C-alpha cells in the first residue's frame, strides 16, 4: 500500500508537491510528514519509499522531520543468516506491544537488490503483527542506488522515529562485512548466536565481541546452547574491564518466546547504562556524524559520476598514459575541478 491514494484534499502548490515522479500522488511533503507524524501508516510507508528511491524531495522531508526525531530507542539485531533474528524480532515485538510501546521494525538486506524475496518469509513470521496499528514493519534493500543503504537506513529510521515509534527494531544480516553496520545505527546492539551453526564463536570472534551490547544465544532448545554460552562468557571475561559495560548473555528460544523477557530486561539495563554514563548522547552524535558523512560522500560520488565524461578527464587520461603526469596529480586536478 502506498500513500498515493486519495488526493482530493491535497494542496496543489507545485513547489510543495512530492515531485513529478509519482504518477498521481502530488501530495505535499508538508502534508505527508504531518500525516506520518500522526502515525498514519500509509504516509509512513510512502516516506520510506521516497527514502528507498532516493527521491529529490528527501531534502524537504528530512528538514520537516528533524524537529520530531531523537525520541525513539533503536535496538539492532544482528547475527549469521538463519540464527533467528526475525523470529526474535517478532518475539520482542510481542513483548514491547504488551508493554504498550509503539514499535517500528526495519529489516535491512544489503545483499538484495530488491525488497521482498528473501524477506517474504519474515512477513509470514511477522504476520500476527500485520494488523496492529501501532506497529510498522518495513523491509529495505539497496536497489543498487548510489551510496546504497549507508545513508538510506538512517533516513528510514528518522521517518519511524518522527512517526512516534517508541522503539525501533532493526534487523541486518551479518557482522562486520555488512554495508549497513547495525552497531553504528543502534543504541543497543543485540548479537545473536545459536548452537549447531558451525564454529560460530571462532568465526565471529573477530567482529562480534566489539559490537555486542547484549548477546542472545538463541535456539536454546537445541543441544550445545550451554556450550556456546560458556565459550562466549570466557571470551567476554577476557576483555572485561572495571567500569566498562560487560555484555550480558541471555539464552532464548525465540520460537516459543522463552527467555525473551530476560532479553528485554538486558536491553533495558543497557539502555539505563547508556543514559547514566552519557554514552547514549555520545552514540547519537557519532551516528549523526556518520550520517552526514554518508550523505556527503554520496553527493560527491554523484558529482564525480557526472565528471566521468568530463573534458578534463579525457585530457588527463592522455597525459597519464603518455607518462607526462602521474595519476595522483591527475586525480588532484580532477578533484579541484569539482
Ligand atoms: N529450534 C529453534 N528454531 C528456531 C528458533 N528461533 C528461530 N528458529 C528457526 O530458525 C529458522 C531461521 O529463523 P529466522 O528468524 O528466519 O532467522 P534469521 O536470522 O532472521 O534469518 P535470515 O534473516 O535469513 O538471516 C526458522 O526456521 C525459525 O523457525 C529457536 O529458538 N529454536
Ligand atoms: Mg531474517
mmCIF file of C-alpha atoms and ligand atoms in Angstrom:
data_model
loop_
_atom_site.group_PDB
_atom_site.id
_atom_site.type_symbol
_atom_site.label_atom_id
_atom_site.label_comp_id
_atom_site.label_asym_id
_atom_site.label_seq_id
_atom_site.Cartn_x
_atom_site.Cartn_y
_atom_site.Cartn_z
ATOM 1 C CA UNK A 1 0.000 0.000 0.000
ATOM 2 C CA UNK A 2 1.316 3.437 -0.835
ATOM 3 C CA UNK A 3 0.067 6.761 0.421
ATOM 4 C CA UNK A 4 -0.727 7.992 -3.037
ATOM 5 C CA UNK A 5 -4.390 7.075 -2.822
ATOM 6 C CA UNK A 6 -6.794 9.889 -2.045
ATOM 7 C CA UNK A 7 -5.729 13.171 -3.484
ATOM 8 C CA UNK A 8 -8.923 15.118 -3.104
ATOM 9 C CA UNK A 9 -7.740 17.079 -0.108
ATOM 10 C CA UNK A 10 -4.139 17.561 -1.177
ATOM 11 C CA UNK A 11 -2.821 21.082 -1.557
ATOM 12 C CA UNK A 12 -1.644 21.784 -5.060
ATOM 13 C CA UNK A 13 1.256 24.197 -4.736
ATOM 14 C CA UNK A 14 3.773 22.984 -7.280
ATOM 15 C CA UNK A 15 6.731 23.832 -5.087
ATOM 16 C CA UNK A 16 5.390 21.669 -2.339
ATOM 17 C CA UNK A 17 4.493 18.559 -4.259
ATOM 18 C CA UNK A 18 6.385 15.319 -3.865
ATOM 19 C CA UNK A 19 7.947 15.628 -7.262
ATOM 20 C CA UNK A 20 6.556 14.646 -10.607
ATOM 21 C CA UNK A 21 7.898 11.153 -10.056
ATOM 22 C CA UNK A 22 4.682 9.965 -8.508
ATOM 23 C CA UNK A 23 2.078 9.343 -11.140
ATOM 24 C CA UNK A 24 -0.900 10.697 -9.286
ATOM 25 C CA UNK A 25 0.369 11.409 -5.795
ATOM 26 C CA UNK A 26 1.083 15.115 -5.911
ATOM 27 C CA UNK A 27 0.670 15.225 -2.186
ATOM 28 C CA UNK A 28 2.710 17.863 -0.476
ATOM 29 C CA UNK A 29 5.679 16.894 1.614
ATOM 30 C CA UNK A 30 4.273 19.057 4.384
ATOM 31 C CA UNK A 31 1.061 17.090 4.475
ATOM 32 C CA UNK A 32 2.817 13.774 4.114
ATOM 33 C CA UNK A 33 5.169 14.418 7.007
ATOM 34 C CA UNK A 34 2.316 15.719 9.123
ATOM 35 C CA UNK A 35 0.330 12.574 8.483
ATOM 36 C CA UNK A 36 3.337 10.403 9.201
ATOM 37 C CA UNK A 37 3.834 12.216 12.480
ATOM 38 C CA UNK A 38 0.306 11.500 13.484
ATOM 39 C CA UNK A 39 1.081 7.863 12.778
ATOM 40 C CA UNK A 40 -0.807 7.253 9.568
ATOM 41 C CA UNK A 41 0.693 4.018 8.229
ATOM 42 C CA UNK A 42 0.323 4.878 4.552
ATOM 43 C CA UNK A 43 2.147 8.163 4.997
ATOM 44 C CA UNK A 44 4.943 6.380 6.849
ATOM 45 C CA UNK A 45 5.158 3.792 4.084
ATOM 46 C CA UNK A 46 5.208 6.475 1.422
ATOM 47 C CA UNK A 47 8.008 8.370 3.131
ATOM 48 C CA UNK A 48 10.144 5.261 3.437
ATOM 49 C CA UNK A 49 9.562 4.592 -0.254
ATOM 50 C CA UNK A 50 10.808 8.094 -1.003
ATOM 51 C CA UNK A 51 13.916 7.252 1.002
ATOM 52 C CA UNK A 52 14.419 3.989 -0.861
ATOM 53 C CA UNK A 53 14.001 5.686 -4.210
ATOM 54 C CA UNK A 54 16.362 8.499 -3.224
ATOM 55 C CA UNK A 55 13.647 10.964 -4.130
ATOM 56 C CA UNK A 56 14.689 14.571 -4.704
ATOM 57 C CA UNK A 57 12.081 15.598 -2.151
ATOM 58 C CA UNK A 58 14.063 13.890 0.616
ATOM 59 C CA UNK A 59 15.767 17.124 1.468
ATOM 60 C CA UNK A 60 12.470 18.691 2.411
ATOM 61 C CA UNK A 61 11.276 15.534 4.120
ATOM 62 C CA UNK A 62 14.413 15.497 6.283
ATOM 63 C CA UNK A 63 14.035 19.166 7.106
ATOM 64 C CA UNK A 64 10.456 18.731 8.233
ATOM 65 C CA UNK A 65 11.105 15.566 10.207
ATOM 66 C CA UNK A 66 14.223 16.739 12.030
ATOM 67 C CA UNK A 67 12.473 18.565 14.896
ATOM 68 C CA UNK A 68 10.449 15.437 15.635
ATOM 69 C CA UNK A 69 13.298 12.954 15.831
ATOM 70 C CA UNK A 70 15.629 11.740 18.556
ATOM 71 C CA UNK A 71 12.981 10.132 20.737
ATOM 72 C CA UNK A 72 12.919 6.509 19.628
ATOM 73 C CA UNK A 73 15.022 3.827 21.235
ATOM 74 C CA UNK A 74 16.839 1.965 18.487
ATOM 75 C CA UNK A 75 17.646 -1.675 19.023
ATOM 76 C CA UNK A 76 19.748 -3.519 16.460
ATOM 77 C CA UNK A 77 19.658 -7.270 15.976
ATOM 78 C CA UNK A 78 22.384 -8.944 14.019
ATOM 79 C CA UNK A 79 23.968 -12.336 13.555
ATOM 80 C CA UNK A 80 24.611 -15.025 10.989
ATOM 81 C CA UNK A 81 21.912 -15.961 8.464
ATOM 82 C CA UNK A 82 19.282 -18.218 9.989
ATOM 83 C CA UNK A 83 20.302 -17.630 13.605
ATOM 84 C CA UNK A 84 16.793 -16.418 14.430
ATOM 85 C CA UNK A 85 16.889 -12.652 14.046
ATOM 86 C CA UNK A 86 13.435 -12.323 12.516
ATOM 87 C CA UNK A 87 11.881 -14.754 14.956
ATOM 88 C CA UNK A 88 13.493 -12.862 17.834
ATOM 89 C CA UNK A 89 12.353 -9.545 16.389
ATOM 90 C CA UNK A 90 8.811 -10.857 16.281
ATOM 91 C CA UNK A 91 9.072 -12.133 19.857
ATOM 92 C CA UNK A 92 10.444 -8.800 21.078
ATOM 93 C CA UNK A 93 7.668 -7.077 19.196
ATOM 94 C CA UNK A 94 5.101 -9.083 21.124
ATOM 95 C CA UNK A 95 6.767 -8.166 24.417
ATOM 96 C CA UNK A 96 7.048 -4.496 23.552
ATOM 97 C CA UNK A 97 3.427 -4.328 22.447
ATOM 98 C CA UNK A 98 2.358 -5.889 25.722
ATOM 99 C CA UNK A 99 4.278 -3.091 27.414
ATOM 100 C CA UNK A 100 2.227 -0.611 25.376
ATOM 101 C CA UNK A 101 5.046 0.576 23.138
ATOM 102 C CA UNK A 102 4.602 1.728 19.589
ATOM 103 C CA UNK A 103 7.144 -0.190 17.554
ATOM 104 C CA UNK A 104 8.808 0.131 14.175
ATOM 105 C CA UNK A 105 10.623 -2.749 12.531
ATOM 106 C CA UNK A 106 13.169 -2.293 9.790
ATOM 107 C CA UNK A 107 14.594 -5.400 8.138
ATOM 108 C CA UNK A 108 17.598 -4.445 6.052
ATOM 109 C CA UNK A 109 19.097 -6.728 3.472
ATOM 110 C CA UNK A 110 22.169 -5.135 1.927
ATOM 111 C CA UNK A 111 22.789 -8.089 -0.360
ATOM 112 C CA UNK A 112 19.428 -7.982 -2.045
ATOM 113 C CA UNK A 113 18.762 -5.530 -4.865
ATOM 114 C CA UNK A 114 15.019 -5.617 -4.209
ATOM 115 C CA UNK A 115 12.732 -5.614 -1.234
ATOM 116 C CA UNK A 116 10.681 -8.752 -0.898
ATOM 117 C CA UNK A 117 12.081 -12.097 -1.933
ATOM 118 C CA UNK A 118 14.245 -13.192 0.943
ATOM 119 C CA UNK A 119 12.186 -11.055 3.244
ATOM 120 C CA UNK A 120 8.954 -12.745 2.314
ATOM 121 C CA UNK A 121 9.483 -15.363 4.993
ATOM 122 C CA UNK A 122 9.836 -12.571 7.516
ATOM 123 C CA UNK A 123 6.475 -11.217 6.559
ATOM 124 C CA UNK A 124 4.982 -14.583 7.340
ATOM 125 C CA UNK A 125 6.769 -14.600 10.684
ATOM 126 C CA UNK A 126 5.560 -11.083 11.439
ATOM 127 C CA UNK A 127 2.011 -11.714 10.278
ATOM 128 C CA UNK A 128 0.479 -11.689 13.725
ATOM 129 C CA UNK A 129 1.535 -8.041 13.968
ATOM 130 C CA UNK A 130 0.440 -7.039 10.480
ATOM 131 C CA UNK A 131 -2.911 -5.634 11.526
ATOM 132 C CA UNK A 132 -1.643 -3.856 14.620
ATOM 133 C CA UNK A 133 -1.989 -0.095 14.085
ATOM 134 C CA UNK A 134 0.872 0.634 16.483
ATOM 135 C CA UNK A 135 3.365 -1.474 14.578
ATOM 136 C CA UNK A 136 5.190 -0.538 11.369
ATOM 137 C CA UNK A 137 7.059 -3.286 9.618
ATOM 138 C CA UNK A 138 9.241 -2.453 6.702
ATOM 139 C CA UNK A 139 11.938 -4.199 4.738
ATOM 140 C CA UNK A 140 14.581 -2.347 2.795
ATOM 141 C CA UNK A 141 17.037 -3.357 0.145
ATOM 142 C CA UNK A 142 19.644 -1.343 -1.648
ATOM 143 C CA UNK A 143 18.036 -1.322 -5.106
ATOM 144 C CA UNK A 144 21.503 -0.538 -6.300
ATOM 145 C CA UNK A 145 21.292 3.220 -5.947
ATOM 146 C CA UNK A 146 24.363 5.296 -5.291
ATOM 147 C CA UNK A 147 25.579 5.146 -1.748
ATOM 148 C CA UNK A 148 23.382 2.115 -1.177
ATOM 149 C CA UNK A 149 21.860 1.744 2.227
ATOM 150 C CA UNK A 150 24.551 3.624 4.097
ATOM 151 C CA UNK A 151 22.548 6.817 4.117
ATOM 152 C CA UNK A 152 19.094 5.385 3.343
ATOM 153 C CA UNK A 153 18.809 3.286 6.500
ATOM 154 C CA UNK A 154 19.313 6.185 8.917
ATOM 155 C CA UNK A 155 16.766 8.198 6.936
ATOM 156 C CA UNK A 156 14.217 5.397 7.251
ATOM 157 C CA UNK A 157 14.923 5.310 10.981
ATOM 158 C CA UNK A 158 14.212 9.034 11.093
ATOM 159 C CA UNK A 159 10.841 8.507 9.459
ATOM 160 C CA UNK A 160 9.868 5.846 12.002
ATOM 161 C CA UNK A 161 11.214 7.975 14.839
ATOM 162 C CA UNK A 162 9.191 11.001 13.742
ATOM 163 C CA UNK A 163 6.146 8.765 13.307
ATOM 164 C CA UNK A 164 6.163 8.310 17.058
ATOM 165 C CA UNK A 165 7.716 4.880 17.419
ATOM 166 C CA UNK A 166 8.902 4.390 20.982
ATOM 167 C CA UNK A 167 11.165 1.585 19.889
ATOM 168 C CA UNK A 168 12.627 0.696 16.512
ATOM 169 C CA UNK A 169 13.961 -2.794 15.936
ATOM 170 C CA UNK A 170 16.407 -3.061 13.096
ATOM 171 C CA UNK A 171 17.498 -6.407 11.709
ATOM 172 C CA UNK A 172 20.508 -6.836 9.457
ATOM 173 C CA UNK A 173 22.340 -9.905 8.276
ATOM 174 C CA UNK A 174 25.948 -10.487 9.099
ATOM 175 C CA UNK A 175 28.568 -8.769 11.135
ATOM 176 C CA UNK A 176 31.401 -6.547 10.074
ATOM 177 C CA UNK A 177 31.313 -7.091 6.354
ATOM 178 C CA UNK A 178 27.885 -5.590 6.060
ATOM 179 C CA UNK A 179 27.424 -2.321 4.270
ATOM 180 C CA UNK A 180 24.920 -1.434 6.913
ATOM 181 C CA UNK A 181 26.743 -1.620 10.168
ATOM 182 C CA UNK A 182 23.966 -2.125 12.668
ATOM 183 C CA UNK A 183 26.241 -1.249 15.568
ATOM 184 C CA UNK A 184 26.606 2.194 14.093
ATOM 185 C CA UNK A 185 22.858 2.646 13.894
ATOM 186 C CA UNK A 186 21.539 1.316 17.168
ATOM 187 C CA UNK A 187 21.555 2.485 20.763
ATOM 188 C CA UNK A 188 21.778 -1.139 21.799
ATOM 189 C CA UNK A 189 23.098 -3.888 19.563
ATOM 190 C CA UNK A 190 21.961 -7.434 20.216
ATOM 191 C CA UNK A 191 24.172 -10.091 18.645
ATOM 192 C CA UNK A 192 22.538 -13.466 18.174
ATOM 193 C CA UNK A 193 24.319 -16.787 18.220
ATOM 194 C CA UNK A 194 22.957 -20.292 18.078
ATOM 195 C CA UNK A 195 24.288 -23.772 18.654
ATOM 196 C CA UNK A 196 24.964 -26.006 15.687
ATOM 197 C CA UNK A 197 25.814 -23.229 13.288
ATOM 198 C CA UNK A 198 29.345 -24.263 12.513
ATOM 199 C CA UNK A 199 32.130 -22.863 14.564
ATOM 200 C CA UNK A 200 30.135 -19.791 15.413
ATOM 201 C CA UNK A 201 32.330 -18.359 18.102
ATOM 202 C CA UNK A 202 35.544 -18.799 16.175
ATOM 203 C CA UNK A 203 34.052 -17.357 13.041
ATOM 204 C CA UNK A 204 32.512 -14.466 14.849
ATOM 205 C CA UNK A 205 35.273 -13.723 17.340
ATOM 206 C CA UNK A 206 36.923 -11.176 15.135
ATOM 207 C CA UNK A 207 33.950 -8.888 14.792
ATOM 208 C CA UNK A 208 31.162 -9.559 17.221
ATOM 209 C CA UNK A 209 32.854 -9.049 20.548
ATOM 210 C CA UNK A 210 33.365 -5.433 19.704
ATOM 211 C CA UNK A 211 29.801 -4.723 18.716
ATOM 212 C CA UNK A 212 27.527 -6.735 21.028
ATOM 213 C CA UNK A 213 25.964 -4.832 23.916
ATOM 214 C CA UNK A 214 23.827 -7.860 24.666
ATOM 215 C CA UNK A 215 24.281 -11.442 23.454
ATOM 216 C CA UNK A 216 21.413 -13.808 22.842
ATOM 217 C CA UNK A 217 22.164 -17.467 22.449
ATOM 218 C CA UNK A 218 19.055 -18.417 20.537
ATOM 219 C CA UNK A 219 17.741 -21.912 19.753
ATOM 220 C CA UNK A 220 18.454 -22.781 23.358
ATOM 221 C CA UNK A 221 16.105 -25.722 22.863
ATOM 222 C CA UNK A 222 18.891 -27.304 20.862
ATOM 223 C CA UNK A 223 21.835 -29.227 22.137
ATOM 224 C CA UNK A 224 25.006 -27.229 22.628
ATOM 225 C CA UNK A 225 23.474 -23.941 23.746
ATOM 226 C CA UNK A 226 25.169 -24.091 27.159
ATOM 227 C CA UNK A 227 28.500 -24.695 25.498
ATOM 228 C CA UNK A 228 28.009 -21.611 23.297
ATOM 229 C CA UNK A 229 27.186 -19.596 26.430
ATOM 230 C CA UNK A 230 30.309 -20.887 28.220
ATOM 231 C CA UNK A 231 32.572 -20.149 25.253
ATOM 232 C CA UNK A 232 31.113 -16.718 24.827
ATOM 233 C CA UNK A 233 31.377 -15.922 28.511
ATOM 234 C CA UNK A 234 35.024 -16.860 28.687
ATOM 235 C CA UNK A 235 35.838 -14.647 25.720
ATOM 236 C CA UNK A 236 33.845 -11.740 27.161
ATOM 237 C CA UNK A 237 35.527 -12.133 30.546
ATOM 238 C CA UNK A 238 38.926 -11.957 28.887
ATOM 239 C CA UNK A 239 38.191 -8.470 27.686
ATOM 240 C CA UNK A 240 36.348 -7.323 30.816
ATOM 241 C CA UNK A 241 37.478 -4.115 32.462
ATOM 242 C CA UNK A 242 36.212 -2.223 35.504
ATOM 243 C CA UNK A 243 33.718 0.482 34.749
ATOM 244 C CA UNK A 244 33.120 -0.817 31.244
ATOM 245 C CA UNK A 245 29.835 -2.407 30.249
ATOM 246 C CA UNK A 246 30.108 -6.176 30.349
ATOM 247 C CA UNK A 247 27.665 -7.562 27.803
ATOM 248 C CA UNK A 248 25.168 -9.934 29.391
ATOM 249 C CA UNK A 249 24.405 -13.281 27.754
ATOM 250 C CA UNK A 250 20.806 -14.407 27.555
ATOM 251 C CA UNK A 251 19.508 -17.773 26.412
ATOM 252 C CA UNK A 252 16.405 -17.621 24.237
ATOM 253 C CA UNK A 253 14.030 -19.831 22.310
ATOM 254 C CA UNK A 254 12.633 -17.176 20.036
ATOM 255 C CA UNK A 255 10.098 -19.568 18.545
ATOM 256 C CA UNK A 256 8.318 -20.063 21.853
ATOM 257 C CA UNK A 257 9.213 -16.742 23.446
ATOM 258 C CA UNK A 258 11.202 -18.402 26.191
ATOM 259 C CA UNK A 259 13.882 -16.077 27.572
ATOM 260 C CA UNK A 260 12.579 -13.081 25.668
ATOM 261 C CA UNK A 261 11.653 -11.325 28.931
ATOM 262 C CA UNK A 262 15.268 -11.739 30.040
ATOM 263 C CA UNK A 263 16.404 -10.325 26.720
ATOM 264 C CA UNK A 264 14.148 -7.287 27.144
ATOM 265 C CA UNK A 265 15.472 -6.809 30.666
ATOM 266 C CA UNK A 266 19.086 -6.980 29.462
ATOM 267 C CA UNK A 267 18.333 -4.417 26.758
ATOM 268 C CA UNK A 268 16.718 -2.114 29.323
ATOM 269 C CA UNK A 269 19.723 -2.419 31.634
ATOM 270 C CA UNK A 270 21.988 -1.449 28.794
ATOM 271 C CA UNK A 271 19.749 1.475 27.969
ATOM 272 C CA UNK A 272 19.946 2.666 31.587
ATOM 273 C CA UNK A 273 23.718 2.278 31.498
ATOM 274 C CA UNK A 274 23.908 4.392 28.336
ATOM 275 C CA UNK A 275 21.871 7.126 29.955
ATOM 276 C CA UNK A 276 23.789 7.117 33.224
ATOM 277 C CA UNK A 277 27.169 7.336 31.548
ATOM 278 C CA UNK A 278 26.271 9.875 28.894
ATOM 279 C CA UNK A 279 27.117 7.280 26.283
ATOM 280 C CA UNK A 280 23.641 7.494 24.749
ATOM 281 C CA UNK A 281 24.108 11.027 23.506
ATOM 282 C CA UNK A 282 27.709 10.233 22.529
ATOM 283 C CA UNK A 283 26.460 7.350 20.388
ATOM 284 C CA UNK A 284 23.809 9.526 18.825
ATOM 285 C CA UNK A 285 26.291 12.222 17.945
ATOM 286 C CA UNK A 286 28.569 9.602 16.425
ATOM 287 C CA UNK A 287 25.608 8.280 14.455
ATOM 288 C CA UNK A 288 24.791 11.755 13.184
ATOM 289 C CA UNK A 289 28.394 12.289 12.109
ATOM 290 C CA UNK A 290 28.332 9.083 10.084
ATOM 291 C CA UNK A 291 25.028 10.053 8.585
ATOM 292 C CA UNK A 292 26.381 13.408 7.420
ATOM 293 C CA UNK A 293 29.459 11.693 6.068
ATOM 294 C CA UNK A 294 27.407 9.144 4.120
ATOM 295 C CA UNK A 295 25.254 11.854 2.556
ATOM 296 C CA UNK A 296 28.278 13.985 1.703
ATOM 297 C CA UNK A 297 30.078 11.015 0.148
ATOM 298 C CA UNK A 298 27.008 10.113 -1.875
ATOM 299 C CA UNK A 299 26.746 13.676 -3.122
ATOM 300 C CA UNK A 300 30.417 13.660 -4.047
ATOM 301 C CA UNK A 301 30.040 10.378 -5.875
ATOM 302 C CA UNK A 302 27.098 11.730 -7.819
ATOM 303 C CA UNK A 303 29.043 14.813 -8.845
ATOM 304 C CA UNK A 304 32.051 12.731 -9.619
ATOM 305 C CA UNK A 305 29.889 10.449 -11.707
ATOM 306 C CA UNK A 306 28.883 13.470 -13.740
ATOM 307 C CA UNK A 307 32.557 14.155 -14.315
ATOM 308 C CA UNK A 308 33.015 10.709 -15.820
ATOM 309 C CA UNK A 309 32.732 12.185 -19.294
ATOM 310 C CA UNK A 310 34.317 15.494 -18.302
ATOM 311 C CA UNK A 311 36.726 17.022 -20.806
ATOM 312 C CA UNK A 312 39.367 17.250 -18.072
ATOM 313 C CA UNK A 313 39.294 13.510 -17.618
ATOM 314 C CA UNK A 314 39.865 12.943 -21.294
ATOM 315 C CA UNK A 315 42.993 15.099 -21.409
ATOM 316 C CA UNK A 316 44.257 13.947 -18.002
ATOM 317 C CA UNK A 317 43.946 10.348 -19.178
ATOM 318 C CA UNK A 318 46.073 11.145 -22.186
ATOM 319 C CA UNK A 319 48.687 12.873 -20.025
ATOM 320 C CA UNK A 320 48.917 9.954 -17.600
ATOM 321 C CA UNK A 321 49.034 7.354 -20.368
ATOM 322 C CA UNK A 322 51.872 9.254 -22.002
ATOM 323 C CA UNK A 323 53.806 9.375 -18.742
ATOM 324 C CA UNK A 324 53.742 13.162 -18.580
ATOM 325 C CA UNK A 325 51.667 13.194 -15.409
ATOM 326 C CA UNK A 326 51.315 10.766 -12.504
ATOM 327 C CA UNK A 327 47.811 9.509 -11.698
ATOM 328 C CA UNK A 328 47.755 11.053 -8.188
ATOM 329 C CA UNK A 329 48.477 14.501 -9.520
ATOM 330 C CA UNK A 330 45.870 13.901 -12.214
ATOM 331 C CA UNK A 331 43.306 12.890 -9.600
ATOM 332 C CA UNK A 332 44.085 16.063 -7.632
ATOM 333 C CA UNK A 333 43.429 18.141 -10.708
ATOM 334 C CA UNK A 334 40.160 16.360 -11.376
ATOM 335 C CA UNK A 335 39.052 16.869 -7.759
ATOM 336 C CA UNK A 336 39.996 20.517 -7.962
ATOM 337 C CA UNK A 337 37.601 20.758 -10.906
ATOM 338 C CA UNK A 338 34.704 19.672 -8.647
HETATM 339 N N1 LIG B 1 14.667 -24.738 17.212
HETATM 340 C C1 LIG B 1 14.568 -23.397 17.084
HETATM 341 N N2 LIG B 1 14.404 -22.871 15.882
HETATM 342 C C2 LIG B 1 14.326 -21.535 15.784
HETATM 343 C C3 LIG B 1 14.391 -20.689 16.921
HETATM 344 N N3 LIG B 1 14.298 -19.411 16.520
HETATM 345 C C4 LIG B 1 14.166 -19.432 15.181
HETATM 346 N N4 LIG B 1 14.178 -20.719 14.723
HETATM 347 C C5 LIG B 1 14.046 -21.166 13.335
HETATM 348 O O1 LIG B 1 15.228 -20.861 12.639
HETATM 349 C C6 LIG B 1 14.937 -20.521 11.278
HETATM 350 C C7 LIG B 1 15.531 -19.172 10.945
HETATM 351 O O2 LIG B 1 14.894 -18.173 11.720
HETATM 352 P P1 LIG B 1 14.853 -16.655 11.278
HETATM 353 O O3 LIG B 1 14.196 -15.914 12.389
HETATM 354 O O4 LIG B 1 14.293 -16.509 9.924
HETATM 355 O O5 LIG B 1 16.391 -16.333 11.223
HETATM 356 P P2 LIG B 1 17.100 -15.016 10.650
HETATM 357 O O6 LIG B 1 18.322 -14.840 11.450
HETATM 358 O O7 LIG B 1 16.133 -13.896 10.631
HETATM 359 O O8 LIG B 1 17.449 -15.447 9.191
HETATM 360 P P3 LIG B 1 17.904 -14.508 7.973
HETATM 361 O O9 LIG B 1 17.096 -13.261 8.014
HETATM 362 O O10 LIG B 1 17.654 -15.332 6.767
HETATM 363 O O11 LIG B 1 19.364 -14.255 8.194
HETATM 364 C C8 LIG B 1 13.423 -20.548 11.162
HETATM 365 O O12 LIG B 1 13.049 -21.787 10.611
HETATM 366 C C9 LIG B 1 12.959 -20.432 12.589
HETATM 367 O O13 LIG B 1 11.710 -21.030 12.788
HETATM 368 C C10 LIG B 1 14.561 -21.314 18.212
HETATM 369 O O14 LIG B 1 14.653 -20.670 19.250
HETATM 370 N N5 LIG B 1 14.634 -22.662 18.211
HETATM 371 MG MG1 LIG B 2 15.546 -12.592 8.995
#
